[in-house]
CSV table of C-alpha atoms (C1' of nucleotides) in Angstrom, one decimal:
chain,number,residue,atom,x,y,z
B,1,MET,CA,-0.2,-5.4,-2.0
B,2,GLY,CA,-0.7,-5.3,-5.3
B,3,GLU,CA,-3.0,-6.9,-7.6
B,4,GLY,CA,-0.2,-8.3,-9.8
B,5,VAL,CA,0.8,-10.6,-6.7
B,6,GLU,CA,-1.9,-13.3,-7.4
B,7,TRP,CA,-1.5,-13.0,-11.2
B,8,GLY,CA,1.9,-14.1,-9.9
B,9,LEU,CA,1.1,-16.9,-7.7
B,10,HIS,CA,-1.7,-17.9,-10.4
B,11,CYS,CA,0.4,-17.7,-13.5
B,12,CYS,CA,3.0,-19.6,-11.4
B,13,VAL,CA,0.7,-22.2,-11.0
B,14,THR,CA,-0.6,-22.9,-13.9
B,15,LEU,CA,3.3,-22.7,-15.6
B,16,GLY,CA,3.8,-25.8,-13.3
B,17,TRP,CA,0.8,-27.6,-14.5
B,18,LEU,CA,1.8,-26.7,-18.2
B,19,HIS,CA,5.5,-28.2,-17.6
B,20,ALA,CA,5.2,-29.9,-20.9
B,21,GLU,CA,3.8,-26.9,-23.2
B,22,ALA,CA,6.6,-24.4,-22.2
B,23,PRO,CA,7.5,-21.9,-23.1
B,24,VAL,CA,4.1,-20.1,-22.8
B,25,PRO,CA,3.6,-16.4,-24.4
B,26,THR,CA,2.3,-13.7,-22.6
B,27,ARG,CA,-0.8,-13.4,-24.7
B,28,ARG,CA,-1.7,-16.8,-23.7
B,29,LEU,CA,-1.2,-16.6,-20.1
B,30,ALA,CA,-3.4,-13.1,-20.3
B,31,ALA,CA,-6.2,-14.7,-22.0
B,32,TRP,CA,-5.7,-17.5,-19.6
B,33,PHE,CA,-7.2,-15.0,-16.6
B,34,ASP,CA,-8.4,-12.1,-18.5
B,35,LEU,CA,-5.6,-9.7,-17.8
B,36,PRO,CA,-4.4,-7.4,-19.4
B,37,GLN,CA,-1.2,-8.2,-21.4
B,38,GLU,CA,1.0,-5.6,-21.8
B,39,TYR,CA,0.8,-5.3,-17.8
B,40,LEU,CA,1.0,-8.6,-17.0
B,41,LYS,CA,4.3,-8.8,-18.8
B,42,LYS,CA,5.7,-6.4,-16.6
B,43,ARG,CA,4.9,-8.5,-13.8
B,44,LEU,CA,6.5,-11.5,-15.6
B,45,GLN,CA,9.7,-9.4,-16.3
B,46,ALA,CA,10.1,-9.2,-13.0
B,47,LEU,CA,9.9,-12.3,-11.7
B,48,GLY,CA,12.2,-13.1,-14.4
B,49,ARG,CA,14.4,-10.5,-13.0
B,50,ALA,CA,14.0,-12.6,-9.9
B,51,GLY,CA,14.8,-15.5,-11.3
B,52,ILE,CA,11.7,-17.7,-10.7
B,53,LEU,CA,10.1,-17.4,-14.4
B,54,ALA,CA,12.5,-18.0,-17.3
B,55,SER,CA,11.9,-16.0,-20.8
B,56,SER,CA,12.7,-17.4,-24.2
B,57,PRO,CA,12.9,-14.8,-26.9
B,58,GLY,CA,11.9,-15.1,-30.3
B,59,ALA,CA,9.1,-17.2,-32.1
B,60,ARG,CA,7.5,-20.0,-30.0
B,61,GLY,CA,8.8,-18.3,-27.0
B,62,GLY,CA,7.2,-17.1,-23.9
B,63,TRP,CA,8.1,-18.0,-20.2
B,64,SER,CA,8.7,-21.3,-18.2
B,65,LEU,CA,9.2,-22.0,-14.5
B,66,ALA,CA,13.1,-21.3,-13.7
B,67,ARG,CA,13.2,-24.1,-10.9
B,68,PRO,CA,10.8,-27.3,-10.1
B,69,PRO,CA,7.8,-26.1,-8.7
B,70,GLU,CA,8.8,-27.6,-4.8
B,71,ARG,CA,11.8,-24.8,-4.9
B,72,ILE,CA,9.6,-21.8,-5.5
B,73,THR,CA,8.4,-20.4,-2.0
B,74,MET,CA,5.2,-17.9,-2.6
B,75,MET,CA,7.7,-15.4,-0.1
B,76,GLU,CA,10.1,-15.3,-3.4
B,77,VAL,CA,7.3,-14.5,-5.6
B,78,VAL,CA,5.8,-12.0,-3.4
B,79,ALA,CA,9.1,-10.0,-2.6
B,80,ALA,CA,9.9,-10.1,-6.8
B,81,LEU,CA,6.6,-8.3,-7.4
B,82,GLU,CA,6.6,-6.0,-4.3
B,83,ASP,CA,8.6,-3.0,-4.3
B,84,GLY,CA,8.6,-2.0,-0.6
B,85,LEU,CA,8.5,-5.4,1.0
B,86,ASP,CA,7.8,-4.4,4.4
B,87,ALA,CA,4.4,-2.7,5.3
B,88,PHE,CA,5.5,-0.9,7.9
B,89,THR,CA,8.8,1.6,7.8
B,90,CYS,CA,9.8,3.1,10.8
B,91,THR,CA,10.9,7.1,9.8
B,92,GLU,CA,11.9,7.1,13.6
B,93,VAL,CA,9.5,9.5,14.8
B,94,ARG,CA,11.3,9.0,18.3
B,95,ARG,CA,14.2,10.9,17.7
B,96,ARG,CA,11.9,14.1,16.1
B,97,GLY,CA,10.3,17.1,18.1
B,98,ALA,CA,10.3,18.0,21.5
B,99,GLY,CA,9.9,14.7,23.3
B,100,ALA,CA,13.5,14.1,21.8
B,101,ARG,CA,14.9,16.7,23.3
B,102,GLY,CA,18.0,15.7,25.8
B,103,GLY,CA,17.7,12.4,24.4
B,104,GLY,CA,19.4,9.2,26.2
B,105,PRO,CA,21.0,6.9,25.1
B,106,GLU,CA,18.2,4.0,24.0
B,107,LEU,CA,17.9,6.5,21.6
B,108,GLY,CA,20.9,4.8,19.6
B,109,GLY,CA,18.9,1.4,19.7
B,110,THR,CA,16.2,-0.2,17.6
B,111,CYS,CA,13.2,1.5,18.0
B,112,GLY,CA,10.8,-0.9,20.4
B,113,VAL,CA,7.4,-0.2,17.8
B,114,ALA,CA,9.7,-0.9,15.0
B,115,ALA,CA,11.1,-4.1,16.4
B,116,LEU,CA,7.7,-5.3,17.4
B,117,MET,CA,6.4,-4.2,14.0
B,118,ARG,CA,9.4,-6.5,12.0
B,119,ARG,CA,8.5,-9.5,14.7
B,120,ALA,CA,5.2,-9.5,13.2
B,121,GLU,CA,6.5,-9.3,9.3
B,122,MET,CA,8.6,-11.9,10.0
B,123,ALA,CA,6.1,-14.6,11.0
B,124,TRP,CA,4.0,-13.4,8.2
B,125,ARG,CA,7.3,-13.9,5.8
B,126,ARG,CA,8.0,-17.3,7.5
B,127,GLU,CA,4.5,-18.4,6.7
B,128,LEU,CA,4.8,-17.2,3.2
B,129,ALA,CA,8.5,-19.1,3.0
B,130,ALA,CA,7.0,-22.1,4.1
B,131,HIS,CA,5.0,-22.7,1.4
B,132,THR,CA,5.7,-23.6,-2.7
B,133,ILE,CA,4.6,-23.0,-5.9
B,134,ALA,CA,4.2,-27.1,-5.6
B,135,ASP,CA,2.1,-26.6,-2.5
B,136,LEU,CA,-0.5,-24.7,-4.2
B,137,MET,CA,-0.2,-26.9,-7.5
B,138,ALA,CA,-1.4,-30.0,-5.5
B,139,GLN,CA,-4.4,-28.6,-3.8
B,140,SER,CA,-6.6,-28.5,-6.6
B,141,PRO,CA,-6.1,-31.9,-9.1
B,142,GLU,CA,-9.0,-30.8,-10.9
B,143,SER,CA,-7.6,-27.5,-12.4
B,144,ALA,CA,-4.6,-29.4,-13.0
B,145,ALA,CA,-6.6,-31.2,-15.1
B,146,ARG,CA,-8.7,-28.9,-16.6
B,147,THR,CA,-5.9,-26.6,-17.2
B,148,HIS,CA,-4.4,-29.6,-19.6
B,149,ARG,CA,-7.5,-30.1,-21.7
B,150,ASN,CA,-8.1,-26.2,-22.3
B,151,TYR,CA,-5.1,-25.2,-23.0
B,152,ARG,CA,-4.8,-28.0,-26.0
B,153,HIS,CA,-7.9,-26.5,-27.1
B,154,LEU,CA,-6.7,-22.4,-26.9
B,155,THR,CA,-6.9,-21.2,-30.2
B,156,GLY,CA,-4.8,-17.9,-30.7
J,1,MET,CA,1.0,0.7,5.8
J,2,GLY,CA,0.7,4.1,6.2
J,3,GLU,CA,2.8,6.3,8.0
J,4,GLY,CA,0.1,7.1,10.7
J,5,VAL,CA,0.6,3.6,11.9
J,6,GLU,CA,3.6,4.8,13.6
J,7,TRP,CA,2.3,8.0,14.4
J,8,GLY,CA,-0.7,6.3,16.4
J,9,LEU,CA,1.8,3.6,18.0
J,10,HIS,CA,3.9,6.8,19.5
J,11,CYS,CA,1.2,8.7,20.1
J,12,CYS,CA,-0.8,5.5,22.3
J,13,VAL,CA,2.8,4.5,24.1
J,14,THR,CA,3.0,8.5,24.8
J,15,LEU,CA,-0.2,8.9,25.9
J,16,GLY,CA,0.0,6.0,28.5
J,17,TRP,CA,3.1,7.9,30.1
J,18,LEU,CA,1.5,10.9,29.7
J,19,HIS,CA,-1.4,9.5,31.7
J,20,ALA,CA,-1.4,11.8,34.6
J,21,GLU,CA,-1.2,15.0,32.4
J,22,ALA,CA,-4.0,13.6,30.3
J,23,PRO,CA,-5.8,14.9,28.6
J,24,VAL,CA,-3.1,16.0,25.8
J,25,PRO,CA,-4.4,18.1,22.9
J,26,THR,CA,-3.0,17.5,19.6
J,27,ARG,CA,-1.4,20.4,19.3
J,28,ARG,CA,1.4,19.4,21.9
J,29,LEU,CA,1.7,15.7,20.4
J,30,ALA,CA,2.1,17.4,16.6
J,31,ALA,CA,4.8,19.4,18.3
J,32,TRP,CA,6.1,16.4,20.6
J,33,PHE,CA,7.2,14.7,17.2
J,34,ASP,CA,7.5,17.4,15.1
J,35,LEU,CA,4.1,16.3,13.1
J,36,PRO,CA,1.9,17.9,10.9
J,37,GLN,CA,-0.7,19.1,13.0
J,38,GLU,CA,-3.9,18.8,10.9
J,39,TYR,CA,-3.2,15.1,9.4
J,40,LEU,CA,-2.2,14.0,12.9
J,41,LYS,CA,-5.7,15.6,14.2
J,42,LYS,CA,-7.4,13.0,11.5
J,43,ARG,CA,-5.3,9.9,12.5
J,44,LEU,CA,-6.6,10.4,15.9
J,45,GLN,CA,-9.8,11.3,15.3
J,46,ALA,CA,-9.9,7.5,13.6
J,47,LEU,CA,-8.3,5.7,16.7
J,48,GLY,CA,-11.1,7.9,18.7
J,49,ARG,CA,-13.7,6.2,16.6
J,50,ALA,CA,-12.3,2.7,17.2
J,51,GLY,CA,-12.5,3.5,21.3
J,52,ILE,CA,-8.7,3.1,21.2
J,53,LEU,CA,-8.3,6.8,22.6
J,54,ALA,CA,-11.0,9.0,24.4
J,55,SER,CA,-11.4,12.3,23.6
J,56,SER,CA,-12.1,15.2,25.9
J,57,PRO,CA,-13.8,18.6,24.1
J,58,GLY,CA,-13.6,22.1,24.8
J,59,ALA,CA,-10.5,23.8,26.8
J,60,ARG,CA,-8.0,22.2,28.4
J,61,GLY,CA,-9.1,19.0,26.5
J,62,GLY,CA,-7.3,16.8,24.4
J,63,TRP,CA,-6.7,12.9,24.1
J,64,SER,CA,-5.9,9.8,26.4
J,65,LEU,CA,-6.3,6.4,26.1
J,66,ALA,CA,-9.5,5.3,26.7
J,67,ARG,CA,-8.5,1.7,28.2
J,68,PRO,CA,-5.6,0.8,30.1
J,69,PRO,CA,-2.8,0.0,28.3
J,70,GLU,CA,-2.5,-3.4,29.2
J,71,ARG,CA,-5.5,-3.6,27.1
J,72,ILE,CA,-4.7,-2.0,24.4
J,73,THR,CA,-2.9,-4.4,21.3
J,74,MET,CA,-1.4,-3.3,18.5
J,75,MET,CA,-3.3,-5.1,16.0
J,76,GLU,CA,-6.2,-2.9,17.3
J,77,VAL,CA,-4.3,0.6,16.3
J,78,VAL,CA,-2.7,-0.7,13.3
J,79,ALA,CA,-6.2,-1.9,12.6
J,80,ALA,CA,-8.1,1.3,13.2
J,81,LEU,CA,-5.5,3.8,11.4
J,82,GLU,CA,-5.9,1.0,8.4
J,83,ASP,CA,-8.7,1.2,5.9
J,84,GLY,CA,-8.4,-2.1,4.2
J,85,LEU,CA,-6.7,-4.3,6.5
J,86,ASP,CA,-5.8,-7.2,4.4
J,87,ALA,CA,-2.8,-6.6,2.6
J,88,PHE,CA,-4.2,-9.5,0.1
J,89,THR,CA,-7.0,-9.1,-1.8
J,90,CYS,CA,-8.2,-12.2,-4.0
J,91,THR,CA,-10.0,-10.9,-7.1
J,92,GLU,CA,-10.9,-14.5,-8.0
J,93,VAL,CA,-9.2,-14.4,-11.0
J,94,ARG,CA,-8.8,-18.3,-11.4
J,95,ARG,CA,-12.5,-18.1,-12.1
J,96,ARG,CA,-12.0,-15.7,-15.5
J,97,GLY,CA,-11.1,-15.9,-19.2
J,98,ALA,CA,-10.3,-19.0,-21.0
J,99,GLY,CA,-8.9,-21.3,-17.8
J,100,ALA,CA,-11.9,-21.5,-16.3
J,101,ARG,CA,-13.8,-23.0,-19.4
J,102,GLY,CA,-15.6,-25.9,-18.2
J,103,GLY,CA,-14.9,-25.1,-14.8
J,104,GLY,CA,-15.7,-28.0,-12.1
J,105,PRO,CA,-16.9,-27.9,-8.6
J,106,GLU,CA,-13.6,-27.0,-7.2
J,107,LEU,CA,-13.9,-23.4,-8.7
J,108,GLY,CA,-17.0,-23.0,-5.9
J,109,GLY,CA,-14.8,-23.5,-3.0
J,110,THR,CA,-12.3,-21.0,-1.7
J,111,CYS,CA,-9.3,-19.8,-3.7
J,112,GLY,CA,-5.7,-22.1,-2.9
J,113,VAL,CA,-3.6,-19.2,-3.0
J,114,ALA,CA,-6.3,-17.1,-1.4
J,115,ALA,CA,-6.2,-19.1,1.7
J,116,LEU,CA,-2.6,-19.4,2.4
J,117,MET,CA,-2.4,-15.8,2.2
J,118,ARG,CA,-4.6,-15.3,4.4
J,119,ARG,CA,-2.9,-18.0,6.6
J,120,ALA,CA,0.1,-15.6,6.2
J,121,GLU,CA,-1.9,-12.7,7.5
J,122,MET,CA,-3.5,-14.7,9.9
J,123,ALA,CA,0.4,-15.2,11.5
J,124,TRP,CA,0.8,-11.5,11.5
J,125,ARG,CA,-2.1,-10.6,12.9
J,126,ARG,CA,-1.6,-13.0,15.8
J,127,GLU,CA,1.9,-11.6,16.8
J,128,LEU,CA,0.6,-8.3,16.5
J,129,ALA,CA,-2.5,-9.1,18.6
J,130,ALA,CA,0.0,-10.6,21.3
J,131,HIS,CA,1.7,-7.2,22.2
J,132,THR,CA,0.1,-4.0,23.8
J,133,ILE,CA,1.0,-0.4,24.3
J,134,ALA,CA,2.0,-1.8,27.8
J,135,ASP,CA,4.5,-3.8,26.1
J,136,LEU,CA,5.8,-1.0,24.3
J,137,MET,CA,5.8,1.3,27.1
J,138,ALA,CA,8.1,-1.2,29.5
J,139,GLN,CA,10.6,-1.4,26.3
J,140,SER,CA,12.2,2.3,27.3
J,141,PRO,CA,11.8,3.9,30.7
J,142,GLU,CA,14.9,5.6,30.0
J,143,SER,CA,12.0,7.4,27.1
J,144,ALA,CA,9.5,7.0,30.0
J,145,ALA,CA,11.5,8.8,32.2
J,146,ARG,CA,11.9,12.0,29.5
J,147,THR,CA,8.6,12.1,28.5
J,148,HIS,CA,7.8,13.4,32.1
J,149,ARG,CA,10.7,15.5,32.3
J,150,ASN,CA,10.0,17.1,28.9
J,151,TYR,CA,6.2,17.6,28.8
J,152,ARG,CA,6.4,19.5,32.2
J,153,HIS,CA,8.8,22.0,30.2
J,154,LEU,CA,6.8,21.9,27.4
J,155,THR,CA,5.8,25.5,26.4
J,156,GLY,CA,3.0,26.2,24.0
R,1,DG,C1',19.9,-30.4,-50.9
R,2,DT,C1',21.9,-26.9,-48.1
R,3,DT,C1',22.8,-21.8,-47.0
R,4,DC,C1',20.9,-16.9,-47.1
R,5,DT,C1',17.5,-14.2,-45.8
R,6,DC,C1',13.2,-12.5,-44.7
R,7,DT,C1',9.3,-12.4,-42.3
R,8,DT,C1',7.4,-13.1,-38.5
R,9,DA,C1',5.9,-14.1,-33.1
R,10,DC,C1',7.7,-13.3,-29.3
R,11,DT,C1',10.4,-10.7,-24.9
R,12,DC,C1',13.3,-6.6,-23.1
R,13,DG,C1',13.1,-2.2,-21.5
R,14,DG,C1',11.7,2.7,-21.5
R,15,DA,C1',8.4,6.6,-21.7
R,16,DT,C1',4.1,8.1,-20.3
R,17,DA,C1',-0.9,8.2,-18.8
R,18,DG,C1',-4.9,7.5,-16.1
R,19,DA,C1',-6.4,5.9,-11.2
R,20,DA,C1',-6.4,5.2,-6.8
R,21,DA,C1',-4.3,5.9,-2.2
R,22,DC,C1',-2.2,8.7,1.1
R,23,DT,C1',-0.3,12.8,3.0
R,24,DG,C1',-2.0,17.7,4.1
R,25,DT,C1',-4.7,21.8,4.9
R,26,DC,C1',-8.2,24.3,5.6
R,27,DC,C1',-12.8,25.9,7.2
R,28,DG,C1',-17.3,25.7,10.0
R,29,DA,C1',-19.3,23.6,13.9
R,30,DG,C1',-19.8,22.2,18.9
R,31,DT,C1',-17.8,21.7,23.4
R,32,DT,C1',-16.1,23.6,28.1
R,33,DG,C1',-13.1,26.0,31.0
R,34,DT,C1',-11.9,30.7,32.3
R,35,DC,C1',-12.4,35.4,32.5
R,36,DT,C1',-14.9,39.9,32.9
R,37,DG,C1',-18.6,42.4,34.4
R,38,DG,C1',-23.2,43.4,36.4
R,39,DG,C1',-25.7,42.3,40.5
I,1,DC,C1',-19.9,36.9,46.8
I,2,DC,C1',-22.7,35.1,42.8
I,3,DC,C1',-24.1,34.4,38.2
I,4,DA,C1',-24.7,35.6,33.2
I,5,DG,C1',-22.0,36.6,28.8
I,6,DA,C1',-18.2,36.7,26.3
I,7,DC,C1',-13.8,34.8,25.0
I,8,DA,C1',-10.7,31.0,24.4
I,9,DA,C1',-8.9,26.6,23.5
I,10,DC,C1',-9.9,22.6,22.3
I,11,DT,C1',-12.3,18.6,19.3
I,12,DC,C1',-15.5,16.8,15.2
I,13,DG,C1',-16.3,16.8,10.6
I,14,DG,C1',-16.3,17.5,5.8
I,15,DA,C1',-14.5,20.0,1.7
I,16,DC,C1',-10.2,20.3,-1.2
I,17,DA,C1',-5.6,19.8,-3.1
I,18,DG,C1',-1.0,17.5,-3.6
I,19,DT,C1',1.8,13.7,-3.7
I,20,DT,C1',3.1,8.9,-4.7
I,21,DT,C1',2.1,4.2,-5.5
I,22,DC,C1',-0.3,0.9,-8.9
I,23,DT,C1',-2.7,0.4,-13.3
I,24,DA,C1',-2.3,0.4,-18.1
I,25,DT,C1',-0.9,1.1,-22.7
I,26,DC,C1',2.5,2.5,-26.6
I,27,DC,C1',6.9,2.0,-28.8
I,28,DG,C1',11.6,0.5,-30.7
I,29,DA,C1',14.7,-2.9,-29.9
I,30,DG,C1',16.9,-7.2,-30.0
I,31,DT,C1',16.2,-12.7,-30.7
I,32,DA,C1',14.6,-17.3,-32.8
I,33,DA,C1',11.9,-20.3,-35.5
I,34,DG,C1',10.0,-20.7,-39.7
I,35,DA,C1',9.5,-20.1,-44.5
I,36,DG,C1',11.5,-19.1,-49.0
I,37,DA,C1',14.5,-18.2,-52.5
I,38,DA,C1',19.5,-19.0,-54.3
I,39,DC,C1',23.1,-21.6,-55.1
DNA sequence: GTTCTCTTACTCGGATAGAAACTGTCCGAGTTGTCTGGG
DNA sequence: CCCAGACAACTCGGACAGTTTCTATCCGAGTAAGAGAAC
């Protein structure tokens, strides 16, 4: 899983806290977490395409949450930042080679291995879909307060 | 997730079915699924180091299950074949950059983002740990029968 | 004072390069069953 | 018939490329706010 997922989640949380100061330009978010600005931009663009962040072009533009944080699940953020969502991909190995010779009708159905792997990934998704950016925001009020404090004094 | 995980699971299931013919050499398993023999060998060696498969050196040697299939969980197989088990890795972005200036005590605790991501991965692991190679073997008796039939006639 | 234009500060998308992980191949060394030849 | 030695069939581990994915940077184009000039 790419590092951009961590960045994206933290950015969403921060944008939730900084709702009053939106939009926040990429440069500031990069300085905020000490991240490479150009690459962070690419990941934020992906969140924009997914309808999670909204971009304001032009001077004084930047990024803001496209929806209230209670309506953005962690699953959506992860899905937007990860290309191949499924960690496991079934290549239908069971249908190839000498083992499949004279294959019976069960080869037409879904692969049992893939089915159980999929089931596990569904459990993972369910867990991620059950929590929102608002949950993350609520976890550390101290960080929220410091964010407001620091952002006002942020130069550049 | 690497392709070797799929190979490993299918090989374990097949070795379960071919218990009577064990040990099965890498060459046969590779031909069985039409896989690159040398690379498959590497993955099987990993399963051997993890104590999932047992290797018999020498002529007429090969691989067999190190334990009865009811006692090999899918989780173990995946863990043995995947280096970095955790898909998500927390790099503690929250402690870096301008956003962390004057950091409060909550920065000492665990990261909320990482905690929820971890929770999701635990759900995934739980699901994988709940199913064994025996479960996979039981899913398709037709394949089991064909495996026995084909293996007898397998030349080379 | 209003409007027009110019500059500035942003985002968007594509192109590109480097780093890391995954995939695949090759080789030398060790182990064991089988075959062969001598006793 | 029995035993020693050669041979063949395996695994083990390391070294080494090729390929894909992730990370990172750069550039040109488009958009909006604000400043300044013209009317």
